[in-house]
Short mmCIF file of N, CA and C in Angstrom, two decimals:
data_model
loop_
_atom_site.label_atom_id
_atom_site.label_comp_id
_atom_site.label_asym_id
_atom_site.label_seq_id
_atom_site.Cartn_x
_atom_site.Cartn_y
_atom_site.Cartn_z
N ARG A 9 107.73 100.05 103.91
CA ARG A 9 106.70 99.14 104.17
C ARG A 9 106.76 98.01 102.96
N THR A 10 106.90 98.44 101.65
CA THR A 10 106.84 97.71 100.56
C THR A 10 108.02 96.72 100.55
N PHE A 11 109.19 97.40 100.74
CA PHE A 11 110.42 96.47 100.85
C PHE A 11 110.30 95.41 101.78
N LYS A 12 109.80 95.86 103.00
CA LYS A 12 109.80 94.88 104.12
C LYS A 12 108.86 93.73 103.89
N PHE A 13 107.71 94.06 103.37
CA PHE A 13 106.85 92.99 102.87
C PHE A 13 107.42 91.99 102.00
N LEU A 14 107.91 92.54 100.90
CA LEU A 14 108.53 91.64 99.92
C LEU A 14 109.79 90.80 100.63
N PHE A 15 110.57 91.42 101.36
CA PHE A 15 111.64 90.66 101.88
C PHE A 15 111.01 89.49 102.86
N GLU A 16 110.04 89.84 103.67
CA GLU A 16 109.66 88.81 104.69
C GLU A 16 108.80 87.84 103.91
N ASN A 17 108.31 88.05 102.75
CA ASN A 17 107.51 87.06 102.20
C ASN A 17 108.31 86.27 101.05
N LEU A 18 109.41 86.89 100.56
CA LEU A 18 110.17 86.15 99.65
C LEU A 18 111.35 85.39 100.25
N HIS A 19 111.44 85.58 101.53
CA HIS A 19 112.55 85.09 102.23
C HIS A 19 112.60 83.45 102.13
N GLU A 20 111.38 82.91 102.06
CA GLU A 20 111.36 81.41 101.91
C GLU A 20 112.07 80.74 100.72
N PHE A 21 112.29 81.66 99.69
CA PHE A 21 112.96 81.27 98.51
C PHE A 21 114.49 81.57 98.61
N SER A 22 114.94 81.90 99.77
CA SER A 22 116.45 82.40 99.78
C SER A 22 117.43 81.18 99.55
N ASN A 23 116.83 79.94 99.45
CA ASN A 23 117.81 78.83 98.95
C ASN A 23 118.03 79.03 97.46
N LYS A 24 117.25 79.69 96.68
CA LYS A 24 117.41 79.88 95.24
C LYS A 24 117.71 81.29 94.87
N LEU A 25 117.34 82.17 95.78
CA LEU A 25 117.63 83.61 95.39
C LEU A 25 118.43 84.24 96.53
N ILE A 26 119.16 85.23 96.13
CA ILE A 26 119.90 86.17 97.05
C ILE A 26 118.98 87.36 97.11
N LEU A 27 118.53 87.72 98.35
CA LEU A 27 117.65 88.85 98.59
C LEU A 27 118.54 90.02 99.17
N PRO A 28 118.16 91.16 98.90
CA PRO A 28 118.94 92.25 99.58
C PRO A 28 118.81 92.46 101.00
N GLU A 29 119.97 92.92 101.58
CA GLU A 29 119.98 93.19 102.96
C GLU A 29 120.87 94.36 103.18
N ALA A 30 120.55 95.18 104.14
CA ALA A 30 121.24 96.31 104.37
C ALA A 30 122.46 96.04 105.34
N LEU A 31 123.64 96.76 105.14
CA LEU A 31 124.79 96.41 105.95
C LEU A 31 124.48 96.93 107.39
N PRO A 32 125.18 96.41 108.37
CA PRO A 32 124.97 96.88 109.73
C PRO A 32 125.34 98.41 109.83
N GLY A 33 124.36 99.25 110.53
CA GLY A 33 124.47 100.62 110.70
C GLY A 33 123.87 101.33 109.49
N ALA A 34 123.61 100.75 108.38
CA ALA A 34 122.95 101.43 107.31
C ALA A 34 121.45 101.49 107.36
N ASP A 35 120.98 102.54 106.94
CA ASP A 35 119.58 102.76 106.77
C ASP A 35 119.08 103.25 105.35
N PRO A 36 119.15 102.18 104.38
CA PRO A 36 118.94 102.59 102.93
C PRO A 36 117.41 102.98 102.73
N SER A 37 117.37 103.75 101.69
CA SER A 37 115.96 104.17 101.26
C SER A 37 115.82 103.26 99.96
N TRP A 38 115.21 102.17 100.08
CA TRP A 38 115.12 101.13 99.00
C TRP A 38 114.05 101.79 98.02
N PHE A 39 114.61 101.89 96.77
CA PHE A 39 113.70 102.21 95.67
C PHE A 39 113.61 101.11 94.66
N VAL A 40 114.21 100.07 94.80
CA VAL A 40 114.08 98.78 94.09
C VAL A 40 114.29 97.72 94.95
N PHE A 41 113.89 96.43 94.59
CA PHE A 41 114.09 95.31 95.33
C PHE A 41 115.02 94.38 94.44
N PRO A 42 116.28 94.49 94.61
CA PRO A 42 117.13 93.71 93.77
C PRO A 42 117.23 92.17 94.19
N ILE A 43 117.26 91.33 93.27
CA ILE A 43 117.28 89.85 93.44
C ILE A 43 118.29 89.26 92.50
N THR A 44 119.09 88.27 93.11
CA THR A 44 119.97 87.51 92.40
C THR A 44 119.71 86.11 92.39
N VAL A 45 119.54 85.43 91.24
CA VAL A 45 119.32 83.98 91.18
C VAL A 45 120.66 83.36 91.49
N LYS A 46 120.63 82.42 92.43
CA LYS A 46 121.82 81.67 92.84
C LYS A 46 122.25 80.77 91.73
N LYS A 47 123.62 80.48 91.67
CA LYS A 47 124.12 79.66 90.53
C LYS A 47 123.49 78.26 90.54
N ASN A 48 123.20 77.63 91.76
CA ASN A 48 122.69 76.33 91.80
C ASN A 48 121.21 76.27 91.84
N ALA A 49 120.52 77.31 91.44
CA ALA A 49 119.02 77.50 91.60
C ALA A 49 118.21 76.46 90.84
N GLY A 50 118.81 76.05 89.62
CA GLY A 50 118.00 75.07 88.90
C GLY A 50 117.17 75.87 87.81
N PHE A 51 117.34 77.12 87.65
CA PHE A 51 116.77 77.91 86.65
C PHE A 51 117.54 79.17 86.40
N LYS A 52 117.38 79.97 85.37
CA LYS A 52 118.13 80.98 85.14
C LYS A 52 117.25 82.42 85.20
N ARG A 53 118.01 83.41 85.36
CA ARG A 53 117.28 84.77 85.45
C ARG A 53 116.21 84.84 84.44
N VAL A 54 116.52 84.60 83.30
CA VAL A 54 115.44 84.70 82.12
C VAL A 54 114.34 83.95 82.45
N ASP A 55 114.40 82.84 83.04
CA ASP A 55 113.08 82.11 83.32
C ASP A 55 112.23 82.78 84.22
N ILE A 56 112.73 83.23 85.39
CA ILE A 56 111.83 83.83 86.38
C ILE A 56 111.40 85.24 85.87
N VAL A 57 112.23 85.95 85.19
CA VAL A 57 111.92 87.25 84.61
C VAL A 57 110.72 87.18 83.65
N LYS A 58 110.87 86.16 82.76
CA LYS A 58 109.71 85.89 81.74
C LYS A 58 108.49 85.54 82.38
N PHE A 59 108.53 84.64 83.40
CA PHE A 59 107.33 84.33 84.15
C PHE A 59 106.76 85.44 84.87
N LEU A 60 107.43 86.36 85.51
CA LEU A 60 106.93 87.50 86.17
C LEU A 60 106.45 88.42 85.21
N GLU A 61 106.98 88.78 84.10
CA GLU A 61 106.62 89.60 83.10
C GLU A 61 105.23 89.14 82.49
N GLU A 62 105.22 87.84 82.27
CA GLU A 62 103.91 87.32 81.75
C GLU A 62 102.66 87.57 82.64
N LYS A 63 103.02 87.65 84.01
CA LYS A 63 102.07 87.92 85.09
C LYS A 63 101.89 89.44 85.27
N LYS A 64 102.45 90.27 84.46
CA LYS A 64 102.34 91.69 84.46
C LYS A 64 103.17 92.36 85.64
N ILE A 65 104.24 91.65 85.96
CA ILE A 65 105.00 92.27 87.04
C ILE A 65 106.35 92.66 86.33
N GLU A 66 106.44 93.94 86.37
CA GLU A 66 107.65 94.56 85.64
C GLU A 66 108.92 94.34 86.29
N THR A 67 109.84 93.98 85.50
CA THR A 67 111.31 93.70 86.13
C THR A 67 112.22 94.66 85.30
N ARG A 68 113.36 94.78 85.88
CA ARG A 68 114.50 95.45 85.08
C ARG A 68 115.80 94.64 85.40
N PRO A 69 116.66 94.64 84.44
CA PRO A 69 118.03 94.04 84.72
C PRO A 69 118.81 95.05 85.63
N ILE A 70 119.80 94.55 86.30
CA ILE A 70 120.66 95.40 87.14
C ILE A 70 121.74 95.74 86.06
N LEU A 71 121.93 96.99 85.62
CA LEU A 71 122.79 97.41 84.59
C LEU A 71 124.25 97.62 85.05
N ALA A 72 125.09 97.55 84.08
CA ALA A 72 126.57 97.67 84.24
C ALA A 72 127.26 96.29 84.47
N GLY A 73 127.15 95.83 85.85
CA GLY A 73 127.87 94.74 86.03
C GLY A 73 129.33 94.99 86.01
N ASN A 74 130.06 94.30 85.15
CA ASN A 74 131.55 94.65 84.85
C ASN A 74 131.66 95.59 83.73
N ILE A 75 131.59 96.86 84.08
CA ILE A 75 131.41 97.76 82.98
C ILE A 75 132.53 97.87 82.03
N THR A 76 133.67 97.29 82.48
CA THR A 76 134.93 97.16 81.49
C THR A 76 134.54 96.17 80.39
N ASP A 77 133.53 95.31 80.38
CA ASP A 77 133.17 94.46 79.33
C ASP A 77 132.22 95.21 78.24
N HIS A 78 131.79 96.41 78.61
CA HIS A 78 130.98 96.97 77.62
C HIS A 78 131.60 97.53 76.50
N PRO A 79 131.08 97.41 75.32
CA PRO A 79 131.76 98.01 74.00
C PRO A 79 132.24 99.36 74.19
N ALA A 80 131.61 100.25 75.04
CA ALA A 80 132.08 101.54 75.08
C ALA A 80 133.41 101.78 75.67
N TYR A 81 133.84 100.75 76.30
CA TYR A 81 135.20 100.74 76.88
C TYR A 81 136.33 100.08 76.12
N ALA A 82 135.99 99.65 74.90
CA ALA A 82 136.97 98.97 74.02
C ALA A 82 138.27 99.75 73.74
N ASP A 83 138.01 101.14 73.62
CA ASP A 83 139.19 101.89 73.28
C ASP A 83 139.56 102.92 74.44
N ILE A 84 139.05 102.56 75.64
CA ILE A 84 139.46 103.52 76.80
C ILE A 84 140.46 102.69 77.67
N LYS A 85 141.41 103.46 77.99
CA LYS A 85 142.49 103.03 78.86
C LYS A 85 141.94 102.93 80.33
N PHE A 86 142.11 101.85 81.06
CA PHE A 86 141.73 101.66 82.33
C PHE A 86 142.50 100.68 83.07
N ARG A 87 142.42 100.55 84.27
CA ARG A 87 143.05 99.62 85.15
C ARG A 87 142.01 98.65 85.77
N LYS A 88 142.21 97.31 85.56
CA LYS A 88 141.30 96.33 86.18
C LYS A 88 142.13 95.39 87.04
N ILE A 89 141.71 95.21 88.21
CA ILE A 89 142.36 94.31 89.13
C ILE A 89 141.52 92.99 89.36
N GLY A 90 142.05 91.87 89.05
CA GLY A 90 141.21 90.60 89.18
C GLY A 90 140.20 90.43 87.98
N LYS A 91 139.43 89.36 88.18
CA LYS A 91 138.57 89.11 87.11
C LYS A 91 137.14 89.77 87.16
N LEU A 92 136.94 90.34 88.32
CA LEU A 92 135.68 90.98 88.56
C LEU A 92 134.45 90.06 88.46
N SER A 93 134.76 88.90 88.90
CA SER A 93 133.64 87.78 88.72
C SER A 93 132.39 88.00 89.36
N THR A 94 132.26 88.60 90.49
CA THR A 94 131.10 89.04 91.16
C THR A 94 130.26 90.00 90.25
N SER A 95 130.98 90.98 89.74
CA SER A 95 130.35 91.90 88.78
C SER A 95 129.68 91.19 87.60
N LYS A 96 130.38 90.28 87.13
CA LYS A 96 129.80 89.46 86.03
C LYS A 96 128.64 88.75 86.42
N GLU A 97 128.68 88.08 87.63
CA GLU A 97 127.51 87.25 88.16
C GLU A 97 126.30 88.12 88.45
N ILE A 98 126.41 89.23 88.85
CA ILE A 98 125.37 90.20 89.14
C ILE A 98 124.85 90.58 87.74
N LEU A 99 125.66 90.91 86.75
CA LEU A 99 125.12 91.27 85.46
C LEU A 99 124.20 90.24 84.75
N GLU A 100 124.77 88.94 85.09
CA GLU A 100 124.09 87.80 84.35
C GLU A 100 122.95 87.22 85.11
N ASN A 101 122.89 87.42 86.44
CA ASN A 101 121.93 86.65 87.26
C ASN A 101 121.01 87.57 88.09
N SER A 102 121.07 88.88 87.86
CA SER A 102 120.32 89.70 88.91
C SER A 102 119.27 90.62 88.16
N PHE A 103 118.27 90.90 88.85
CA PHE A 103 117.19 91.78 88.37
C PHE A 103 116.53 92.40 89.48
N PHE A 104 115.70 93.44 89.16
CA PHE A 104 114.97 93.99 90.30
C PHE A 104 113.58 94.29 90.05
N ILE A 105 112.73 94.25 91.06
CA ILE A 105 111.30 94.64 90.86
C ILE A 105 111.12 95.90 91.67
N GLY A 106 110.05 96.80 91.27
CA GLY A 106 109.99 98.06 91.98
C GLY A 106 109.34 97.87 93.36
N VAL A 107 109.51 98.97 94.19
CA VAL A 107 109.02 98.96 95.56
C VAL A 107 108.25 100.29 95.72
N TYR A 108 107.51 100.69 94.77
CA TYR A 108 106.79 101.94 94.68
C TYR A 108 105.95 101.82 96.01
N PRO A 109 105.98 103.01 96.80
CA PRO A 109 105.27 103.07 98.07
C PRO A 109 103.76 102.94 97.87
N GLY A 110 103.17 103.18 96.73
CA GLY A 110 101.76 103.29 96.46
C GLY A 110 101.11 101.89 96.25
N LEU A 111 101.89 100.79 96.24
CA LEU A 111 101.42 99.49 96.01
C LEU A 111 100.60 99.18 97.12
N LYS A 112 99.41 98.64 96.74
CA LYS A 112 98.52 98.25 97.80
C LYS A 112 98.74 96.80 98.40
N ARG A 113 98.21 96.46 99.52
CA ARG A 113 98.53 95.15 100.07
C ARG A 113 98.14 94.01 99.07
N GLU A 114 97.04 94.01 98.37
CA GLU A 114 96.59 93.11 97.45
C GLU A 114 97.55 92.83 96.25
N GLU A 115 98.11 94.01 95.93
CA GLU A 115 99.11 93.95 94.74
C GLU A 115 100.45 93.45 95.26
N LEU A 116 100.94 93.68 96.43
CA LEU A 116 102.09 92.97 97.02
C LEU A 116 101.71 91.54 97.21
N GLU A 117 100.61 91.11 97.69
CA GLU A 117 100.15 89.70 97.81
C GLU A 117 100.28 89.09 96.51
N TYR A 118 99.77 89.77 95.46
CA TYR A 118 99.87 89.16 94.20
C TYR A 118 101.24 88.90 93.63
N ILE A 119 102.21 89.75 93.97
CA ILE A 119 103.65 89.52 93.59
C ILE A 119 104.21 88.37 94.30
N VAL A 120 103.95 88.28 95.53
CA VAL A 120 104.42 87.09 96.31
C VAL A 120 103.74 85.79 95.70
N GLU A 121 102.47 85.77 95.59
CA GLU A 121 101.81 84.68 94.95
C GLU A 121 102.47 84.20 93.56
N CYS A 122 102.75 85.16 92.79
CA CYS A 122 103.45 84.80 91.51
C CYS A 122 104.72 84.09 91.70
N PHE A 123 105.56 84.62 92.66
CA PHE A 123 106.75 83.92 92.95
C PHE A 123 106.51 82.47 93.44
N LYS A 124 105.54 82.40 94.31
CA LYS A 124 105.15 81.02 94.73
C LYS A 124 104.80 80.02 93.59
N LYS A 125 103.95 80.71 92.70
CA LYS A 125 103.61 79.82 91.47
C LYS A 125 104.75 79.40 90.59
N PHE A 126 105.71 80.46 90.56
CA PHE A 126 106.84 80.27 89.76
C PHE A 126 107.62 78.92 90.36
N PHE A 127 107.87 78.90 91.72
CA PHE A 127 108.78 77.89 92.28
C PHE A 127 107.95 76.65 92.30
N THR A 128 106.61 76.68 92.30
CA THR A 128 105.82 75.40 92.24
C THR A 128 105.89 74.75 90.92
N SER A 129 106.08 75.65 89.83
CA SER A 129 106.09 75.18 88.47
C SER A 129 107.44 74.59 88.02
N ILE A 130 108.50 74.89 88.74
CA ILE A 130 109.84 74.41 88.33
C ILE A 130 110.19 73.09 89.00
#
């Protein structure tokens, strides 16, 4: 319910954001709502995350990305095929908000309203 509400109400911003979608035949149990800021959005992830956090909407970065870029892998032997540019893009441009099933309708509406305020302000 929470995921569906956010997806339906944030879809109007899909020209600036990449919203999550299930693959055909999949029935995921969404525990977060991942969002990626598009390259040509006109703002950075840090901008929208800062705005949302100031409005008391918690966010989290999507961890890992290209894990081979992490310092922990500096001395580990591994095989890498290609530049893994999509992984880097996700690491730099993605974040998520929670989809706790106990969120009330007015709380979900507040989240959507904050997104609308952000896009009005840029």
